PDB file of C-alpha atoms in Angstrom:
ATOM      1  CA  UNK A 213      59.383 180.748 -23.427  1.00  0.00           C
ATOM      2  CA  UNK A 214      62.521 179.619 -25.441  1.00  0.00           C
ATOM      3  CA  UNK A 215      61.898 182.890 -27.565  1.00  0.00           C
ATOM      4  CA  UNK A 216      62.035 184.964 -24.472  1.00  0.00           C
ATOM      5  CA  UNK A 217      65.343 183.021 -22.919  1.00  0.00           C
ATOM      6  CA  UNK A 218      66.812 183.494 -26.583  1.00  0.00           C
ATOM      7  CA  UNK A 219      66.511 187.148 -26.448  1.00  0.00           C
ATOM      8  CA  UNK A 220      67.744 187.503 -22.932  1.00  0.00           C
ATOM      9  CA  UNK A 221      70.633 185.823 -24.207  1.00  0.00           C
ATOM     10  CA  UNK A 222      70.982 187.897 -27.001  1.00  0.00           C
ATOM     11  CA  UNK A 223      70.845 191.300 -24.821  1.00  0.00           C
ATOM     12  CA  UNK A 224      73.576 189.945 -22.593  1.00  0.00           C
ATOM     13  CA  UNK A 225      75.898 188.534 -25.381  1.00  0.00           C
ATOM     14  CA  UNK A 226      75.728 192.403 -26.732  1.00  0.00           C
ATOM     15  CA  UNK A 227      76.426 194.364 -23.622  1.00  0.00           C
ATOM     16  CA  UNK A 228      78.706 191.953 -22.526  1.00  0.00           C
ATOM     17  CA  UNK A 229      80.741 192.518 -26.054  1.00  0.00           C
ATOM     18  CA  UNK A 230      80.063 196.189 -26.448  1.00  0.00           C
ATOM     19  CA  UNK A 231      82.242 197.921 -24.344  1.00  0.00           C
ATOM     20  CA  UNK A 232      85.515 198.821 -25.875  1.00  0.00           C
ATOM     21  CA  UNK A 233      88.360 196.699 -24.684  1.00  0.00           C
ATOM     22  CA  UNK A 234      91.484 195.016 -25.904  1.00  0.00           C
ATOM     23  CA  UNK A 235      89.369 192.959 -28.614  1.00  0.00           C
ATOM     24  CA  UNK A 236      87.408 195.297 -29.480  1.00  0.00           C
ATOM     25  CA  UNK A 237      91.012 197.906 -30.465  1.00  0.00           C
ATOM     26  CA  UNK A 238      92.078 194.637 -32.583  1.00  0.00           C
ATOM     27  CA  UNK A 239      88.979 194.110 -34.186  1.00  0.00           C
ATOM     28  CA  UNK A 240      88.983 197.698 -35.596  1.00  0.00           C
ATOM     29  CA  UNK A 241      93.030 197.142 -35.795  1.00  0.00           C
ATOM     30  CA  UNK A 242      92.440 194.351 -38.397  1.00  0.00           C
ATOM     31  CA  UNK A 243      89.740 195.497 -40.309  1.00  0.00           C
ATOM     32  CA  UNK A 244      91.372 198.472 -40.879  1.00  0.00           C
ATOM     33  CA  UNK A 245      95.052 196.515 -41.866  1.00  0.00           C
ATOM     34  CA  UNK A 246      93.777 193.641 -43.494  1.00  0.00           C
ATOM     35  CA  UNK A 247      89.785 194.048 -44.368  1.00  0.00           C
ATOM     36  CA  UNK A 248      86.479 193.347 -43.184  1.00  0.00           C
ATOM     37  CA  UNK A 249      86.407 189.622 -43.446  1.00  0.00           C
ATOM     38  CA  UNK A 250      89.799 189.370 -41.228  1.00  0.00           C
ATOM     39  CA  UNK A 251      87.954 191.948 -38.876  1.00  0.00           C
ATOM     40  CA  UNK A 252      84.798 189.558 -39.153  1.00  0.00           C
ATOM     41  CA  UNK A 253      86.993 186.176 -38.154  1.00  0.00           C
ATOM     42  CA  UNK A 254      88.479 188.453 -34.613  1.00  0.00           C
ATOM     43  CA  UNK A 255      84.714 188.975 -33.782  1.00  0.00           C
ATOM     44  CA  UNK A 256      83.507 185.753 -34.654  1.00  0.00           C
ATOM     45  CA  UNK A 257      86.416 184.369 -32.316  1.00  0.00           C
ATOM     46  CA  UNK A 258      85.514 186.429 -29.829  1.00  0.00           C
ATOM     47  CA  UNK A 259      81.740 185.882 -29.731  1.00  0.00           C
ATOM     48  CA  UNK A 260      82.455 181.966 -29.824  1.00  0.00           C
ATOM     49  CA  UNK A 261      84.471 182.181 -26.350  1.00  0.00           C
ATOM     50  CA  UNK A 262      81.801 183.782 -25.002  1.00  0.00           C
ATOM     51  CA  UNK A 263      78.984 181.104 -26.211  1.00  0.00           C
ATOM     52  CA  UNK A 264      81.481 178.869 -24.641  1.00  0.00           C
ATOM     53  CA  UNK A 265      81.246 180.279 -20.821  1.00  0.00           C
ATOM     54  CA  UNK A 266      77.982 181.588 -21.321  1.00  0.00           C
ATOM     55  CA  UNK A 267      77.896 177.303 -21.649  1.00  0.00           C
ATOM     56  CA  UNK A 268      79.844 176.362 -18.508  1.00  0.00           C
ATOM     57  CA  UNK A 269      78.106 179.309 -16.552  1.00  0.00           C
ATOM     58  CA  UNK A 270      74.426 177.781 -17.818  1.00  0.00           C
ATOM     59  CA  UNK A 271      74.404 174.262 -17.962  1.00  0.00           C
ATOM     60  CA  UNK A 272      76.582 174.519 -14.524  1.00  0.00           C
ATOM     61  CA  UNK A 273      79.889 172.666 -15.745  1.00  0.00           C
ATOM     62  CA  UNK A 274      81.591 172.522 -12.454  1.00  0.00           C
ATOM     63  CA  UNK A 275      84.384 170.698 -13.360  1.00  0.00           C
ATOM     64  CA  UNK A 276      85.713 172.927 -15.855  1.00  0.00           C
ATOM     65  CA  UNK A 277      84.343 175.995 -13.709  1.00  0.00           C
ATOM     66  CA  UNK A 278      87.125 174.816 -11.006  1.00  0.00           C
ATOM     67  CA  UNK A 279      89.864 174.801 -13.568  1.00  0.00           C
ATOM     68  CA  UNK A 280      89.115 177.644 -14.491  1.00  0.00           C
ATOM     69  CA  UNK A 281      89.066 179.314 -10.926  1.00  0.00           C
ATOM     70  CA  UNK A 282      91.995 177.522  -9.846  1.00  0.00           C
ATOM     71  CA  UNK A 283      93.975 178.171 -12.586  1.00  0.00           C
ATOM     72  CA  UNK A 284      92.888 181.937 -12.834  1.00  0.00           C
ATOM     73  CA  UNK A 285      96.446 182.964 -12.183  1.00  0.00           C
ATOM     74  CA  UNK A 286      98.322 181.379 -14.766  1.00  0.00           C
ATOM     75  CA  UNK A 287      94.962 183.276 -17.463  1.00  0.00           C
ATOM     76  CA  UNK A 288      95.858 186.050 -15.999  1.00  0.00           C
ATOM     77  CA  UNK A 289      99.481 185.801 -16.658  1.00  0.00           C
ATOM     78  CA  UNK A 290      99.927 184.370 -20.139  1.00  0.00           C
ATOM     79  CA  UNK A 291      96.607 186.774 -21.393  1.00  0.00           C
ATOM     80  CA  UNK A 292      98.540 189.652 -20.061  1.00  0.00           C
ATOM     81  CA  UNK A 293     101.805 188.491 -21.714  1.00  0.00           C
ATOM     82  CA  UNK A 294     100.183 188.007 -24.679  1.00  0.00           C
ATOM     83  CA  UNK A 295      98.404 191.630 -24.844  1.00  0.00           C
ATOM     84  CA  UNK A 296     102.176 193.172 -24.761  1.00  0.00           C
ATOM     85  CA  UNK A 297     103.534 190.767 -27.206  1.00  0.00           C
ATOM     86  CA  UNK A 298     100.387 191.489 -29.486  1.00  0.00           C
ATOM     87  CA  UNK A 299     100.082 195.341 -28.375  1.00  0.00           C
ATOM     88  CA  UNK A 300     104.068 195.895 -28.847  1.00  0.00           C
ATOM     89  CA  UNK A 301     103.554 193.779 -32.591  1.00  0.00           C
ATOM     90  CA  UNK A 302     100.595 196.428 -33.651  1.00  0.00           C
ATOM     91  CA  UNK A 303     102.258 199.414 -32.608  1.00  0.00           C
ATOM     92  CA  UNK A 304     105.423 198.735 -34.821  1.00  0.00           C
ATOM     93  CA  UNK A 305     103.452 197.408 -37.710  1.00  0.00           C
ATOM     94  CA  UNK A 306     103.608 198.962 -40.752  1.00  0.00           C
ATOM     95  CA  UNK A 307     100.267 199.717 -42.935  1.00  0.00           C
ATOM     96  CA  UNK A 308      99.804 198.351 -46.264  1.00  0.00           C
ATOM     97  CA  UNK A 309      99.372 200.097 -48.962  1.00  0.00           C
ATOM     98  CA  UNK A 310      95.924 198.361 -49.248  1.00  0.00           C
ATOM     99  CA  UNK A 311      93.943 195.236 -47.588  1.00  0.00           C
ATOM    100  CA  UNK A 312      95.807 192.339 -47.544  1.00  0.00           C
ATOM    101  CA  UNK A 313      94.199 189.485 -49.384  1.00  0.00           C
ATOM    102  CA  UNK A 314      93.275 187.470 -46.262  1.00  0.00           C
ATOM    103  CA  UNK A 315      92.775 183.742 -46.588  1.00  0.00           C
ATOM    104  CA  UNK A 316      93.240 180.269 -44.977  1.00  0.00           C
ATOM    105  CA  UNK A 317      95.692 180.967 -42.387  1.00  0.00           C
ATOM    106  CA  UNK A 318      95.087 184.694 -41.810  1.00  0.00           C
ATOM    107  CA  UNK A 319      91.390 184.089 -41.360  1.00  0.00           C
ATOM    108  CA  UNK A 320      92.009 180.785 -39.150  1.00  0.00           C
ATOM    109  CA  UNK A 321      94.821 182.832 -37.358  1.00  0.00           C
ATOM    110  CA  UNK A 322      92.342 185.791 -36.521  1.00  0.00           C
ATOM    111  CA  UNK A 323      89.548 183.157 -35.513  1.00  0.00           C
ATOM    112  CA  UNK A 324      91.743 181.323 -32.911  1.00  0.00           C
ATOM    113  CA  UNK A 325      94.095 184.265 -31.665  1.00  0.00           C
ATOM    114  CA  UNK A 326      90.593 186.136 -30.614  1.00  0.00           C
ATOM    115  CA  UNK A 327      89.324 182.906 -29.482  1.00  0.00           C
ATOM    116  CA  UNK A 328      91.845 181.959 -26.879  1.00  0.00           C
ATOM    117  CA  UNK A 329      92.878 185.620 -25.931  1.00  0.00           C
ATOM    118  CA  UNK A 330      88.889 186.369 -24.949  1.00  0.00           C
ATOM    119  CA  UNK A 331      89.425 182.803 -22.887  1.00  0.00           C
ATOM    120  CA  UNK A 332      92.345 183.398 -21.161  1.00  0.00           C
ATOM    121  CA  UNK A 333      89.798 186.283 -19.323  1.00  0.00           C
ATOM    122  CA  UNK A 334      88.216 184.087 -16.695  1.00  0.00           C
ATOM    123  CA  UNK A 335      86.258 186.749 -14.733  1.00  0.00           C
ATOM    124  CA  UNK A 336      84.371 186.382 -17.712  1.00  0.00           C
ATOM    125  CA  UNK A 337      82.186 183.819 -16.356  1.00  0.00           C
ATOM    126  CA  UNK A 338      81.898 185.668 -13.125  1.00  0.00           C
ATOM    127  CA  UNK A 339      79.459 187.900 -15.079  1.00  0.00           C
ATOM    128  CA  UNK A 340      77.702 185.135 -16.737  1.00  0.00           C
ATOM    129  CA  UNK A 341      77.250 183.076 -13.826  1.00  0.00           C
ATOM    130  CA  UNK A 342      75.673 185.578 -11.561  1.00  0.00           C
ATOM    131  CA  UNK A 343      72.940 186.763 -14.435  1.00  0.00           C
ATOM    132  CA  UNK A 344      72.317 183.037 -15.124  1.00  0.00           C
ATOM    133  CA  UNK A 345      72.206 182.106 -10.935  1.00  0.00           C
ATOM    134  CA  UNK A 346      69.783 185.491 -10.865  1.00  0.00           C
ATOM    135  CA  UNK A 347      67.688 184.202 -13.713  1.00  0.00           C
ATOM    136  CA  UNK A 348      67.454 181.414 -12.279  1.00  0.00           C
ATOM    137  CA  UNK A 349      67.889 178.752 -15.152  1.00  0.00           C
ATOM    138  CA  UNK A 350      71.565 177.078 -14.466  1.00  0.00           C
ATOM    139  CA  UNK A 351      71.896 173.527 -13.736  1.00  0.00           C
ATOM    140  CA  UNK A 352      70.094 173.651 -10.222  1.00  0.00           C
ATOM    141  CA  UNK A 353      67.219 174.311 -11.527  1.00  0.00           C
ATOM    142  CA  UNK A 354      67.655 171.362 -14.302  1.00  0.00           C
ATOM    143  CA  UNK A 355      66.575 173.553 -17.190  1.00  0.00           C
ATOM    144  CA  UNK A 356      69.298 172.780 -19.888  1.00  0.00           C
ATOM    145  CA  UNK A 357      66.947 173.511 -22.047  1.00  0.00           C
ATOM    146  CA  UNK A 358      66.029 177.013 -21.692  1.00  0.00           C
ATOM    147  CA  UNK A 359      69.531 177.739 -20.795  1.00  0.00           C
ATOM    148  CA  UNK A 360      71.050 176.401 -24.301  1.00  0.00           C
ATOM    149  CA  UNK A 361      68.557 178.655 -25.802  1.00  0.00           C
ATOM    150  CA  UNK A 362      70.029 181.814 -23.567  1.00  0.00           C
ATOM    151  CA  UNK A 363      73.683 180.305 -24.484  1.00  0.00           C
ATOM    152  CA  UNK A 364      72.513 180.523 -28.416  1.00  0.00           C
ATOM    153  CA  UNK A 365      71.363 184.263 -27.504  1.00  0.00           C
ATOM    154  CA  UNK A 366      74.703 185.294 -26.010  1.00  0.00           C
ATOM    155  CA  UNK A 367      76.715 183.903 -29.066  1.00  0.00           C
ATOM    156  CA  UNK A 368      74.479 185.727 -31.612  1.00  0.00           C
ATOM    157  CA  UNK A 369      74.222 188.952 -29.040  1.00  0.00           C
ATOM    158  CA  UNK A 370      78.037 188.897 -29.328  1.00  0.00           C
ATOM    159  CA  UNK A 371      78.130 188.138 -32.909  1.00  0.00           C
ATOM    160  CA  UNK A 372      75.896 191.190 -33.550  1.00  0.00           C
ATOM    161  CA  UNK A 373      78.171 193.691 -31.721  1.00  0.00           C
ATOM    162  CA  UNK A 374      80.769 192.926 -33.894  1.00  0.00           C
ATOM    163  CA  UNK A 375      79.012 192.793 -36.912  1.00  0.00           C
ATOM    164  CA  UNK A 376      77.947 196.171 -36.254  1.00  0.00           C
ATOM    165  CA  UNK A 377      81.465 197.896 -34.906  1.00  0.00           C
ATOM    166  CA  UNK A 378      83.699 196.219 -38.047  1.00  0.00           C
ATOM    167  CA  UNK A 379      80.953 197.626 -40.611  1.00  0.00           C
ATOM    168  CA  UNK A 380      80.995 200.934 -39.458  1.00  0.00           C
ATOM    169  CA  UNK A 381      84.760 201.204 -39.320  1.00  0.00           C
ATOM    170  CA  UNK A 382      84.548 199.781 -42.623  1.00  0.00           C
ATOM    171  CA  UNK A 383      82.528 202.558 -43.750  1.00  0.00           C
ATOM    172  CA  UNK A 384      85.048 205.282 -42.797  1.00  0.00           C
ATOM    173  CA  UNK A 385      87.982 203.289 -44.284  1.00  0.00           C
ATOM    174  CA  UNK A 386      88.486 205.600 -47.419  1.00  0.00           C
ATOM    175  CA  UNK A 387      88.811 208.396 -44.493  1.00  0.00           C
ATOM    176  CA  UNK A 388      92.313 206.651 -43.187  1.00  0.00           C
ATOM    177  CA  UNK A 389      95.594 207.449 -45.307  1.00  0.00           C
ATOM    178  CA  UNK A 390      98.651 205.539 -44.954  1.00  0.00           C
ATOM    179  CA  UNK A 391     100.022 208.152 -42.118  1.00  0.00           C
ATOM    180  CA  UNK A 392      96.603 207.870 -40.153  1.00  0.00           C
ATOM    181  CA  UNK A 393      96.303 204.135 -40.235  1.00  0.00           C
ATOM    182  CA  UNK A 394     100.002 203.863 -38.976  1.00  0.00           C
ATOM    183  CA  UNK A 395      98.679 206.242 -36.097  1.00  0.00           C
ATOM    184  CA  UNK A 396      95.850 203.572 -35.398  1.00  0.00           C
ATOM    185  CA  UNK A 397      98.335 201.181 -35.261  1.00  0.00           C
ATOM    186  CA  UNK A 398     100.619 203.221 -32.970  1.00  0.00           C
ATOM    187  CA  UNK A 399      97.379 203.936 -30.999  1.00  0.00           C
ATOM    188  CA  UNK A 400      96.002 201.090 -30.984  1.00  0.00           C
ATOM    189  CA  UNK A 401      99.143 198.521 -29.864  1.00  0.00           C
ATOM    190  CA  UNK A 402      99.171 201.462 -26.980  1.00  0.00           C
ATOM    191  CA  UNK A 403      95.609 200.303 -25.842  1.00  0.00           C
ATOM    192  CA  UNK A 404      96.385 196.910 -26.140  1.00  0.00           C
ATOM    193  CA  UNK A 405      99.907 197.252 -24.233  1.00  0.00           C
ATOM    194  CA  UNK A 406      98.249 199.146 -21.512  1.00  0.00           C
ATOM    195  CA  UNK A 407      95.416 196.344 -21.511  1.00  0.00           C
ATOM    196  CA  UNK A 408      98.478 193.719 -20.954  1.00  0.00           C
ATOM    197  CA  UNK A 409      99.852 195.793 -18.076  1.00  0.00           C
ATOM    198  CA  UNK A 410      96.487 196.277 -16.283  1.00  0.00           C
ATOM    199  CA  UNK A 411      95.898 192.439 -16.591  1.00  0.00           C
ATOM    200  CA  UNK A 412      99.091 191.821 -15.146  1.00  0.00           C
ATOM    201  CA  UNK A 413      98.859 193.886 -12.314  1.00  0.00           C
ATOM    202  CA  UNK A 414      95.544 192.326 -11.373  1.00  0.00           C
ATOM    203  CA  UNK A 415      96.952 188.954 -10.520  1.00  0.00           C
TER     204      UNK A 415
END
């Protein structure tokens, strides 16, 4: 049974992380700019704010789920602001002339910048909570257990996504030149400007 819940979890982490958003541009943004480890650190940020509503929508934390809800406004507003800060940063940054040599700091700053950015999304939850409620293993039910198992599953779902998407752009890296990567860059802050506006617009 916990094998079963696990894998659920897994196939929801993925297709919850799979389409192509704002984190998924800067994921392929910084592998690209500044290698395949920095690239790793934006996914692994990423897939860790999911594990953590996957959390509140499974074990039912109601408390925070409020906060979240009633403070779904202000997300909204500083995620946006921060997708045209960060989208506005990328467009106008200039390509090295190879990987930078990330450590300490970079990879910490890659970790928590994808962290909190993938938070500050609260209709996140919304999806988790109604495939949890329809599965029928949240806190009503008083299953913890089976639903940290499915929580476990959506973190390593998510974890495999990116895993996946930063080695393949790896792989093509020796096809980007110094004038295509600053395109990326160009293309890519546009995506994540855009992304800002959008967010704003849907307070």
């Amino acid at each position: 049974m916990e094998l079963l819940f696990l894998l659920k979890g897994m196939i929801l982490g993925f297709s919850i992380a799979a389409p192509v958003g704002p984190m998924g541009v800067l994921c392929i943004r910084r592998t690209l700019a500044n290698g395949m480890l920095n690239g790793f650190f934006t996914g692994f940020g990423t897939a860790s704010a999911d594990a953590v509503y996957g959390c509140i929508a499974a074990l039912g934390i109601t408390a925070i789920s409020s906060f979240l809800f009633d403070n779904r406004v202000f997300l909204h507003l500083f995620g946006g602001l921060f997708l045209l800060y960060l989208g506005y940063s990328t467009f106008r940054a200039i390509p090295a002339d190879k990987a930078a040599a990330v450590e300490g700091k970079g990879l910490f700053g890659a970790y928590i910048s994808a962290f909190f950015l993938t938070l500050t999304n609260p209709a996140t939850i919304m999806s988790f909570a109604a495939v949890f409620a329809g599965l029928g293993i949240g806190a009503a039910d008083g299953d913890y257990r089976l639903a940290s198992w499915m929580v476990f599953g959506v973190f390593i779902g998510s974890l495999v996504w990116w895993l996946i998407l930063i080695t393949s752009v790896n792989l093509f890296r020796s096809r980007f030149t110094q004038d295509k990567l600053k395109r990326v860059n160009q293309l890519s802050g546009s995506i994540i400007f855009g992304f800002g506006i959008l967010s704003l617009f849907s307070i």
